Amino acid sequence: TFGVKTKQGVVITGVLQNGPAARAGIRPGDVISSVAGKPVRNVSELLSGVAALKPGTASPFSVVRRDEQVVL
């Protein structure tokens, strides 16, 4: 549906308007490939990685967007 060509990571299908992900620049169709430098291969790893972050602390997310690697 999103035309994603990468084989690793988690495809984001929706983002809450004005939520933390939207404010960080994450968009539907993005593929999150790492959180705070740790690889993300599935939803469980994404949730664990996000849960391990300290509230209010900025952490890098590596995202594949339209075949380009972006760090948010």
GROMACS .gro file of N, CA, C and O in nm, residues 16-59:
model
  176
   16LEU      N    1  -0.100   1.001   1.507
   16LEU     CA    2  -0.198   1.092   1.567
   16LEU      C    3  -0.157   1.236   1.543
   16LEU      O    4  -0.042   1.275   1.569
   17GLN      N    5  -0.249   1.315   1.493
   17GLN     CA    6  -0.224   1.456   1.466
   17GLN      C    7  -0.184   1.527   1.596
   17GLN      O    8  -0.249   1.511   1.699
   18ASN      N    9  -0.073   1.599   1.594
   18ASN     CA   10  -0.019   1.671   1.708
   18ASN      C   11   0.030   1.580   1.821
   18ASN      O   12   0.059   1.628   1.931
   19GLY      N   13   0.040   1.449   1.796
   19GLY     CA   14   0.095   1.358   1.896
   19GLY      C   15   0.248   1.362   1.893
   19GLY      O   16   0.308   1.428   1.807
   20PRO      N   17   0.313   1.292   1.984
   20PRO     CA   18   0.459   1.294   1.990
   20PRO      C   19   0.526   1.250   1.860
   20PRO      O   20   0.626   1.310   1.818
   21ALA      N   21   0.474   1.147   1.797
   21ALA     CA   22   0.534   1.099   1.672
   21ALA      C   23   0.522   1.205   1.562
   21ALA      O   24   0.618   1.233   1.490
   22ALA      N   25   0.406   1.266   1.551
   22ALA     CA   26   0.386   1.371   1.450
   22ALA      C   27   0.476   1.490   1.476
   22ALA      O   28   0.538   1.544   1.383
   23ARG      N   29   0.490   1.529   1.601
   23ARG     CA   30   0.577   1.642   1.636
   23ARG      C   31   0.724   1.609   1.607
   23ARG      O   32   0.803   1.698   1.578
   24ALA      N   33   0.760   1.481   1.614
   24ALA     CA   34   0.898   1.439   1.584
   24ALA      C   35   0.923   1.429   1.435
   24ALA      O   36   1.037   1.414   1.392
   25GLY      N   37   0.816   1.435   1.354
   25GLY     CA   38   0.833   1.430   1.209
   25GLY      C   39   0.804   1.296   1.147
   25GLY      O   40   0.824   1.276   1.028
   26ILE      N   41   0.754   1.200   1.224
   26ILE     CA   42   0.720   1.068   1.170
   26ILE      C   43   0.590   1.080   1.093
   26ILE      O   44   0.495   1.145   1.137
   27ARG      N   45   0.587   1.016   0.975
   27ARG     CA   46   0.471   1.024   0.886
   27ARG      C   47   0.424   0.884   0.847
   27ARG      O   48   0.503   0.791   0.844
   28PRO      N   49   0.295   0.870   0.812
   28PRO     CA   50   0.250   0.741   0.760
   28PRO      C   51   0.333   0.703   0.637
   28PRO      O   52   0.365   0.787   0.554
   29GLY      N   53   0.369   0.576   0.630
   29GLY     CA   54   0.452   0.527   0.520
   29GLY      C   55   0.599   0.520   0.557
   29GLY      O   56   0.677   0.453   0.490
   30ASP      N   57   0.639   0.588   0.665
   30ASP     CA   58   0.777   0.577   0.713
   30ASP      C   59   0.801   0.436   0.765
   30ASP      O   60   0.708   0.370   0.814
   31VAL      N   61   0.926   0.392   0.756
   31VAL     CA   62   0.965   0.263   0.813
   31VAL      C   63   1.070   0.292   0.920
   31VAL      O   64   1.179   0.341   0.889
   32ILE      N   65   1.037   0.266   1.045
   32ILE     CA   66   1.133   0.289   1.154
   32ILE      C   67   1.228   0.170   1.157
   32ILE      O   68   1.187   0.055   1.171
   33SER      N   69   1.359   0.200   1.142
   33SER     CA   70   1.459   0.094   1.138
   33SER      C   71   1.546   0.089   1.264
   33SER      O   72   1.610  -0.014   1.289
   34SER      N   73   1.548   0.197   1.342
   34SER     CA   74   1.618   0.192   1.471
   34SER      C   75   1.566   0.300   1.564
   34SER      O   76   1.518   0.404   1.520
   35VAL      N   77   1.578   0.272   1.693
   35VAL     CA   78   1.540   0.365   1.799
   35VAL      C   79   1.660   0.378   1.892
   35VAL      O   80   1.708   0.278   1.945
   36ALA      N   81   1.709   0.501   1.907
   36ALA     CA   82   1.824   0.528   1.995
   36ALA      C   83   1.943   0.438   1.960
   36ALA      O   84   2.011   0.387   2.048
   37GLY      N   85   1.963   0.413   1.831
   37GLY     CA   86   2.076   0.335   1.785
   37GLY      C   87   2.057   0.184   1.788
   37GLY      O   88   2.143   0.109   1.744
   38LYS      N   89   1.943   0.137   1.838
   38LYS     CA   90   1.917  -0.007   1.844
   38LYS      C   91   1.826  -0.047   1.728
   38LYS      O   92   1.723   0.016   1.706
   39PRO      N   93   1.864  -0.152   1.654
   39PRO     CA   94   1.783  -0.192   1.539
   39PRO      C   95   1.641  -0.234   1.578
   39PRO      O   96   1.618  -0.288   1.685
   40VAL      N   97   1.549  -0.206   1.487
   40VAL     CA   98   1.409  -0.244   1.504
   40VAL      C   99   1.372  -0.334   1.387
   40VAL      O  100   1.380  -0.293   1.272
   41ARG      N  101   1.335  -0.458   1.419
   41ARG     CA  102   1.298  -0.553   1.314
   41ARG      C  103   1.150  -0.588   1.315
   41ARG      O  104   1.098  -0.644   1.219
   42ASN      N  105   1.082  -0.556   1.428
   42ASN     CA  106   0.940  -0.590   1.437
   42ASN      C  107   0.873  -0.496   1.538
   42ASN      O  108   0.939  -0.417   1.605
   43VAL      N  109   0.743  -0.508   1.549
   43VAL     CA  110   0.665  -0.419   1.636
   43VAL      C  111   0.707  -0.435   1.781
   43VAL      O  112   0.719  -0.337   1.856
   44SER      N  113   0.734  -0.556   1.824
   44SER     CA  114   0.775  -0.581   1.962
   44SER      C  115   0.904  -0.506   1.995
   44SER      O  116   0.915  -0.443   2.101
   45GLU      N  117   1.002  -0.510   1.906
   45GLU     CA  118   1.127  -0.438   1.928
   45GLU      C  119   1.106  -0.287   1.927
   45GLU      O  120   1.170  -0.215   2.003
   46LEU      N  121   1.015  -0.237   1.843
   46LEU     CA  122   0.983  -0.094   1.841
   46LEU      C  123   0.922  -0.052   1.973
   46LEU      O  124   0.964   0.047   2.034
   47LEU      N  125   0.824  -0.126   2.021
   47LEU     CA  126   0.758  -0.092   2.147
   47LEU      C  127   0.855  -0.099   2.264
   47LEU      O  128   0.854  -0.012   2.351
   48SER      N  129   0.941  -0.200   2.267
   48SER     CA  130   1.040  -0.212   2.375
   48SER      C  131   1.139  -0.097   2.370
   48SER      O  132   1.177  -0.042   2.474
   49GLY      N  133   1.182  -0.061   2.250
   49GLY     CA  134   1.277   0.049   2.235
   49GLY      C  135   1.219   0.182   2.280
   49GLY      O  136   1.285   0.260   2.349
   50VAL      N  137   1.095   0.208   2.245
   50VAL     CA  138   1.029   0.332   2.285
   50VAL      C  139   1.004   0.331   2.436
   50VAL      O  140   1.025   0.432   2.504
   51ALA      N  141   0.963   0.218   2.491
   51ALA     CA  142   0.936   0.209   2.635
   51ALA      C  143   1.063   0.232   2.718
   51ALA      O  144   1.056   0.281   2.830
   52ALA      N  145   1.178   0.201   2.662
   52ALA     CA  146   1.305   0.217   2.734
   52ALA      C  147   1.355   0.361   2.735
   52ALA      O  148   1.447   0.394   2.810
   53LEU      N  149   1.296   0.447   2.654
   53LEU     CA  150   1.340   0.587   2.648
   53LEU      C  151   1.295   0.664   2.772
   53LEU      O  152   1.186   0.641   2.823
   54LYS      N  153   1.380   0.756   2.817
   54LYS     CA  154   1.343   0.841   2.930
   54LYS      C  155   1.244   0.947   2.882
   54LYS      O  156   1.269   1.012   2.780
   55PRO      N  157   1.134   0.966   2.952
   55PRO     CA  158   1.036   1.069   2.913
   55PRO      C  159   1.103   1.206   2.905
   55PRO      O  160   1.183   1.244   2.990
   56GLY      N  161   1.070   1.279   2.801
   56GLY     CA  162   1.121   1.414   2.782
   56GLY      C  163   1.261   1.422   2.725
   56GLY      O  164   1.313   1.531   2.705
   57THR      N  165   1.324   1.308   2.700
   57THR     CA  166   1.459   1.306   2.645
   57THR      C  167   1.453   1.279   2.496
   57THR      O  168   1.389   1.182   2.453
   58ALA      N  169   1.521   1.361   2.416
   58ALA     CA  170   1.525   1.339   2.272
   58ALA      C  171   1.612   1.218   2.240
   58ALA      O  172   1.718   1.200   2.299
   59SER      N  173   1.565   1.133   2.150
   59SER     CA  174   1.638   1.015   2.106
   59SER      C  175   1.623   1.002   1.956
   59SER      O  176   1.515   1.025   1.902
   0.00000   0.00000   0.00000
